[in-house]
Structures are given as structure tokens and as C-alpha cells.
Short mmCIF file of C-alpha atoms in Angstrom, two decimals:
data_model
loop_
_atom_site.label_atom_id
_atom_site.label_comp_id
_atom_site.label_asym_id
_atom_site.label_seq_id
_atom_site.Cartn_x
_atom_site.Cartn_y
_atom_site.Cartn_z
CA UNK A 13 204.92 -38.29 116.24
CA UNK A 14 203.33 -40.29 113.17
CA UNK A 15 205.73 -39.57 109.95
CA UNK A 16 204.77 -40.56 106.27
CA UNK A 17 207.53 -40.97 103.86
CA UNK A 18 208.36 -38.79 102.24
CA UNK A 19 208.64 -39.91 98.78
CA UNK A 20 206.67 -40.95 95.99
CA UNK A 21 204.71 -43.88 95.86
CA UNK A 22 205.31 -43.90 92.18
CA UNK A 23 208.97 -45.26 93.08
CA UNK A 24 207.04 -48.39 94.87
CA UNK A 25 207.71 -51.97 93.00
CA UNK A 26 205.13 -53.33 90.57
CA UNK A 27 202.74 -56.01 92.02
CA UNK A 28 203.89 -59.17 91.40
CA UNK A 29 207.42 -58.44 91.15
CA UNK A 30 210.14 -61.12 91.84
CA UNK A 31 213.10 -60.93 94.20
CA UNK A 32 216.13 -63.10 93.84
CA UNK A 33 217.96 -63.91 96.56
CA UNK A 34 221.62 -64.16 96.73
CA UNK A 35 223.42 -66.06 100.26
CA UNK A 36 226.17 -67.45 99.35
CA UNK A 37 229.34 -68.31 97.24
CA UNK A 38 227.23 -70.17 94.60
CA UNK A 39 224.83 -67.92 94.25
CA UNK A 40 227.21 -65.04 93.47
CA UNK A 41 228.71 -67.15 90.82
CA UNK A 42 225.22 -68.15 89.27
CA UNK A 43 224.76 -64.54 89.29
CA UNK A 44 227.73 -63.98 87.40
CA UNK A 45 226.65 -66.58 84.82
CA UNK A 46 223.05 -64.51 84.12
CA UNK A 47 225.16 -60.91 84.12
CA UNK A 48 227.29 -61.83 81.67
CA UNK A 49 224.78 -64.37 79.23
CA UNK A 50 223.03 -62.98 76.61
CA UNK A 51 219.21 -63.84 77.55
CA UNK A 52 216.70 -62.18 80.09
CA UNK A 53 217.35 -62.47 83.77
CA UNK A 54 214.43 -63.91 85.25
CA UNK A 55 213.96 -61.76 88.19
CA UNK A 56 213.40 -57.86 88.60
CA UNK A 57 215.55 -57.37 91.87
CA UNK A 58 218.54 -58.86 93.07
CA UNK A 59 218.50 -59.09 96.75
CA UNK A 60 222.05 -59.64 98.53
CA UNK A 61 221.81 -61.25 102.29
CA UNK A 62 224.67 -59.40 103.45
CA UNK A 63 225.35 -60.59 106.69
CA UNK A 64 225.89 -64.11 104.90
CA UNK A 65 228.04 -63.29 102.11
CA UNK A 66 231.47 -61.73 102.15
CA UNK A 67 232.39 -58.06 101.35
CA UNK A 68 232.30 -55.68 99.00
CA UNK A 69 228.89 -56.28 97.91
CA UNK A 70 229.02 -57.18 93.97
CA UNK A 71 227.50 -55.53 91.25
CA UNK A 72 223.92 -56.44 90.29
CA UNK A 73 221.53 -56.99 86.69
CA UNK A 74 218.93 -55.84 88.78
CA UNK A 75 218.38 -53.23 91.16
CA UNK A 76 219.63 -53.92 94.23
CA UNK A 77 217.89 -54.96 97.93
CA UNK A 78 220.51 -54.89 100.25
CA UNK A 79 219.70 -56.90 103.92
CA UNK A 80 222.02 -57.16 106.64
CA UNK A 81 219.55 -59.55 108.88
CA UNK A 82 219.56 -60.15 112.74
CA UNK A 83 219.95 -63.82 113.98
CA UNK A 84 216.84 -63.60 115.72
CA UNK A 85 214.44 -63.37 112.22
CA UNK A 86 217.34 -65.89 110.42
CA UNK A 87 220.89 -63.65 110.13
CA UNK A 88 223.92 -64.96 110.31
CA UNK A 89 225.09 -65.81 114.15
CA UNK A 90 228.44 -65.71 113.34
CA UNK A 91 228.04 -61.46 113.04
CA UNK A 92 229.02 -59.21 116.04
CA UNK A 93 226.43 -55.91 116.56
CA UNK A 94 229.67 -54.19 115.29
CA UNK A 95 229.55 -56.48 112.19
CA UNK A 96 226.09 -55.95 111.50
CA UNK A 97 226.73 -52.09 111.39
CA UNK A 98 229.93 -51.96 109.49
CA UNK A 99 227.63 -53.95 107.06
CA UNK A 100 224.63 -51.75 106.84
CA UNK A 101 226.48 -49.01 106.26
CA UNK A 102 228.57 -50.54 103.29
CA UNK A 103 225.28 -51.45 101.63
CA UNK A 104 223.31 -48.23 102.10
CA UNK A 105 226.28 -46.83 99.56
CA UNK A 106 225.32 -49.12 96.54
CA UNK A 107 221.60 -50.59 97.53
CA UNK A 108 218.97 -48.91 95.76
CA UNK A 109 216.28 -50.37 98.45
CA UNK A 110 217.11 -51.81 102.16
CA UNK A 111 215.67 -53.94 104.60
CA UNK A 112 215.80 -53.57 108.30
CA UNK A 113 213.45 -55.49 110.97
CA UNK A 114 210.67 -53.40 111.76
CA UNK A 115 211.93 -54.51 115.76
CA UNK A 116 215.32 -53.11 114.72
CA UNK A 117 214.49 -49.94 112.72
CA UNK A 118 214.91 -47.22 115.05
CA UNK A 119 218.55 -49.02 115.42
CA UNK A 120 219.67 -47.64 112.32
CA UNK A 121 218.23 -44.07 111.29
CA UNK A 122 220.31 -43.84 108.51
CA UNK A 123 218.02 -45.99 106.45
CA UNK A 124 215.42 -43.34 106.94
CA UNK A 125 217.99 -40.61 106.48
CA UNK A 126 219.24 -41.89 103.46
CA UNK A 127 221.26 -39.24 101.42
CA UNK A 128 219.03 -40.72 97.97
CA UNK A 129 215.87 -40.77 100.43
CA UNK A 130 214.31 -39.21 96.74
CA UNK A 131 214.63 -42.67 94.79
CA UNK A 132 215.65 -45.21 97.75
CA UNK A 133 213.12 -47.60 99.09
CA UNK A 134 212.93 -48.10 102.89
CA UNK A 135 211.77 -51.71 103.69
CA UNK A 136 210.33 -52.68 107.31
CA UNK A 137 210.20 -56.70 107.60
CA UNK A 138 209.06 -59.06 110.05
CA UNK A 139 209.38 -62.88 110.31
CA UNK A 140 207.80 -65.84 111.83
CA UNK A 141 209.04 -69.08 111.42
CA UNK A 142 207.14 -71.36 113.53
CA UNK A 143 203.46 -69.65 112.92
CA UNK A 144 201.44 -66.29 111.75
CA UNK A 145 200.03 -63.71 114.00
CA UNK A 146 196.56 -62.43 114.37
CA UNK A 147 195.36 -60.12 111.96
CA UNK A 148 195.18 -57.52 113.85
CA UNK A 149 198.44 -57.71 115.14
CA UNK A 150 200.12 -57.69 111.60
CA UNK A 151 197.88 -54.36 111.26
CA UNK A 152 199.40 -52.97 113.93
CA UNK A 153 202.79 -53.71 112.64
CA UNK A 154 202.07 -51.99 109.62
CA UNK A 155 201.20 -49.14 111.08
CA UNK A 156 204.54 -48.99 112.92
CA UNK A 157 205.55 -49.20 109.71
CA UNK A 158 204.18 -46.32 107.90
CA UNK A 159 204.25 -44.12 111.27
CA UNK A 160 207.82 -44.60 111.15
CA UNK A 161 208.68 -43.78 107.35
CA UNK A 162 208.99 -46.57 105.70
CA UNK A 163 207.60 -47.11 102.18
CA UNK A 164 206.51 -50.60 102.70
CA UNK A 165 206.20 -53.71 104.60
CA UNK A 166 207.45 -57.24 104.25
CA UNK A 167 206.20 -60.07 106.26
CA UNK A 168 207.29 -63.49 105.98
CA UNK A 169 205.28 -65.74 108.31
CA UNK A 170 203.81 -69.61 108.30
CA UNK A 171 200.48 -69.98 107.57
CA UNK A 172 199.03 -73.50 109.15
CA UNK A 173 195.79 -73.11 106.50
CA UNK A 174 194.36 -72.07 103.38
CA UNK A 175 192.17 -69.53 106.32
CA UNK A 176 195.19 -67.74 107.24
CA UNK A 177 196.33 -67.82 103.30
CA UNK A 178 193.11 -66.27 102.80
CA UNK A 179 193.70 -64.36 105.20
CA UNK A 180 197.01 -62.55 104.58
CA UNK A 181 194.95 -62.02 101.16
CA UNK A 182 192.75 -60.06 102.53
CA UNK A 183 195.33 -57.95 104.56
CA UNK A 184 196.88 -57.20 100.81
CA UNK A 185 193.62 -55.14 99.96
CA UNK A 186 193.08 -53.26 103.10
CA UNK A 187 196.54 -51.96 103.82
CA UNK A 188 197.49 -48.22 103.77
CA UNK A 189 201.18 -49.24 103.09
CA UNK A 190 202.59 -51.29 99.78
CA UNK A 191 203.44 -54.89 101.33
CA UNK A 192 205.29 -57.75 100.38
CA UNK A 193 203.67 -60.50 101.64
CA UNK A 194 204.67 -64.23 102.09
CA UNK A 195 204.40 -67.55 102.78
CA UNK A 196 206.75 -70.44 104.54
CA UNK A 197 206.47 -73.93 105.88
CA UNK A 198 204.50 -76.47 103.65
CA UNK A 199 202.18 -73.82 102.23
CA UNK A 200 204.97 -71.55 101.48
CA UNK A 201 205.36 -72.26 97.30
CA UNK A 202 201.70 -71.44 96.48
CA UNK A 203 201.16 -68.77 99.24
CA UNK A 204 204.30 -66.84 97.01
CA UNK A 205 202.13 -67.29 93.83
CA UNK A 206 198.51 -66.72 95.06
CA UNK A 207 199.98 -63.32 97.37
CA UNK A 208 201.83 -62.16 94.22
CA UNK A 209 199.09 -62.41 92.07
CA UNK A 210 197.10 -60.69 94.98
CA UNK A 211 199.11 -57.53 94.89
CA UNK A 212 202.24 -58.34 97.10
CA UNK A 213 204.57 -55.80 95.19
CA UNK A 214 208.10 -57.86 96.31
CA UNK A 215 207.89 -61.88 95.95
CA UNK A 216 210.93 -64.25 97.08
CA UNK A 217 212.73 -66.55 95.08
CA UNK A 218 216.20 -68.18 95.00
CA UNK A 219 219.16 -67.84 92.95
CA UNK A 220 220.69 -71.34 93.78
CA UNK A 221 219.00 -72.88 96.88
CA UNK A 222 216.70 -71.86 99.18
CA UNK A 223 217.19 -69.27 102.61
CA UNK A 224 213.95 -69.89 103.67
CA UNK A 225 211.80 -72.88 103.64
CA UNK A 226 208.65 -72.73 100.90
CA UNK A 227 210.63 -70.59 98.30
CA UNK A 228 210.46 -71.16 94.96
CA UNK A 229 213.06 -70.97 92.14
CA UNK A 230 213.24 -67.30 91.05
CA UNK A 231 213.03 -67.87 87.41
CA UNK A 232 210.55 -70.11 87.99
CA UNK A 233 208.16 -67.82 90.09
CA UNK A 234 209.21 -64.87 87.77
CA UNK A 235 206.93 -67.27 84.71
CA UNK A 236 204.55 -68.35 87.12
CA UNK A 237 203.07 -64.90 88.00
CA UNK A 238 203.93 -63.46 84.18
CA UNK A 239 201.37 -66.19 83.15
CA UNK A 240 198.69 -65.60 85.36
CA UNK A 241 199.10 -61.86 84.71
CA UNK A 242 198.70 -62.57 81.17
CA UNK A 243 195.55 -64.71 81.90
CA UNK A 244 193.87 -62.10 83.63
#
């Protein structure tokens, strides 16, 4: 039976708003260097890879995106299913959103049962690492998606060509469901920019080094699409 979410869409991220994310040691340290200095932290969302980095999850500047990813769309191998659950359920307490493969969703109910379902953001992601699906197929996933109850989408995928850039562009105005949309691979720095400027409402940067290949400093996508949305 289709299901809508049930909340607000007025609780949805911002276009162009910038995710940091945190995978490690050193990142968790550069994050304690921002918390506690005195300027702006250049990022609106903090998001904590949680099967890569050890627990309790830390406090955040930002809101916080908790993702506890499987090793088939880039988790950590090392995890047991067990692990993977213990984890998901430790972030759900303190994560004001959540990601969960849209493959894996129906795995873990509780994201969609969420006690704070009210304010709590329910992401669905998929990844492709080697290339980028039809269209139509990325449709479909989005309407698994929003069938399901999630508030938005996040795809990460390769694009081989400006046509497919243009493409996933395209998909960004047609959608019924908020998306976060990006790039990877060799077109993966100015796909983040162009998609964010385009409307993707949650765009990936990194705290210390990159997770994923094509992503761009944090801070420095934060100024990159704070200029252009000043220029427009």
C-alpha cells in the first residue's frame, strides 16, 4: 500500500545545503577544532559514517545525519549484520536525520517509526560507483522512495557525460520527492556544484579527506554555492 510521510515538508533541508562528512579519527578531531573555535562552521549538517567510526557517536555544531552504511554501496566490511544494527539503533537516539539504502529500508522499520517521526528526516539513498542508471530507473527508485515514507532521496551515482549531468538536472525539477543528488568519478566536483545550485537540498563534502571519489572540501563547497546563490 503506497504511504506518504507523514510530516511536513517544511522540515525538508534548504536547496543547496552542505553536508560534512565525518569517517574517521581525524575527522572527529577537525571537528573538535571548528566546535570549539570562535568563527562560522562552514557546513549546515554534520554527517557521521557510523559504521566507520567508533562508538558513542560525538556531539555535533550541526544537526546531525547519522549513516550506518552496507558494504555493498561503500560500508565498512569489517561490520557483522549484528554490528550494523547495534549501530543504527545507537544513532536513531541522537541523529536528527538518518540514512538507510533504499535496498535495505524495509530492514530497519524503526527509521520510519521513529519516536521524533514529527521533526526527524527519513533519508532513502542509493549508490553507483562504476556508472548511472537510466532515467527512468532512478524514477522508479524514487517512487519506492516516497511509497515507502521517506522524506527524500539521495543518489550518488557516476555520470560518464555532461548528458547524464544534464540529465540528473533535469530529474531535480520533475521529482515528487526532495532529492539530494550527486556526482562521482571525474565529473564528481562540478556535478556537486551545478546539482546544488539546481535544487539538490543535501550536497557532500569532507571534513578531512574524501569517502567518496569527486567530493569536494566542505567549506569549500559551502562558498561555492553561497556565491552563486548570491549571483542569482
Amino acid at each position: 500500500m503506497s504511504r506518504k510521510p507523514e510530516n511536513s515538508s517544511q522540515k525538508i533541508p534548504s536547496q543547496g545545503s552542505v553536508v560534512a562528512t565525518a569517517h574517521s579519527a581525524a575527522c572527529l578531531a577537525r571537528l573538535k577544532e571548528l566546535s570549539s573555535a570562535k568563527e562560522s562552521v562552514p557546513f549546515d549538517f554534520l554527517e557521521l559514517r557510523a559504521d566507520f567510526l567508533p562508538s558513542p557517536i560525538p556531539s555535533a555544531p550541526r544537526p546531525l545525519l547519522a549513516t550506518v552504511r552496507h558494504p555493498s554501496e561503500g560500508g565498512n566490511p569489517a561490520l557483522t549484520d549484528q554490528d550494523r544494527r547495534e549501530r543504527v539503533q545507537g544513532c536513531l537516539r541522537l541523529a536528527d536525520l538518518f540514512d538507510v539504502e533504499l535496498a535495505r529500508g524495509e530492514r530497519h522499520p524503526e527509521v520510519l517509526q521513529h519516536p521524533r517521526r514529527a521533526d526527524f528526516i527519513a533519508i532513502a539513498s542509493f549508490h553507483d560507483f562504476e556508472g548511472m542508471p537510466a532515467i527512468d530507473q532512478l524514477q522508479e527508485k524514487i517512487e519506492q522512495a516516497r511509497e515507502r515514507g521517506f522524506d527524500l532521496a539521495k543518489f550518488a551515482v557516476t555520470p560518464k557525460n555532461h548528458y547524464q549531468l544534464a540529465d540528473l538536472v533535469e530529474l531535480l525539477q520533475t521529482s515528487p520527492l526532495p532529492l539530494a543528488l550527486m556526482g562521482m568519478g571525474p565529473l564528481g566536483p562540478i556535478s556537486r556544484v551545478v546539482l546544488g545550485q539546481a535544487g539538490s537540498v543535501l550536497n557532500y563534502g569532507y571534513l578531512n579527506r574524501p569517502n567518496a571519489p569527486g567530493q569536494l572540501p566542505a567549506a569549500e563547497l559551502h562558498r561555492l554555492l553561497a556565491t552563486l546563490k548570491r549571483e542569482t
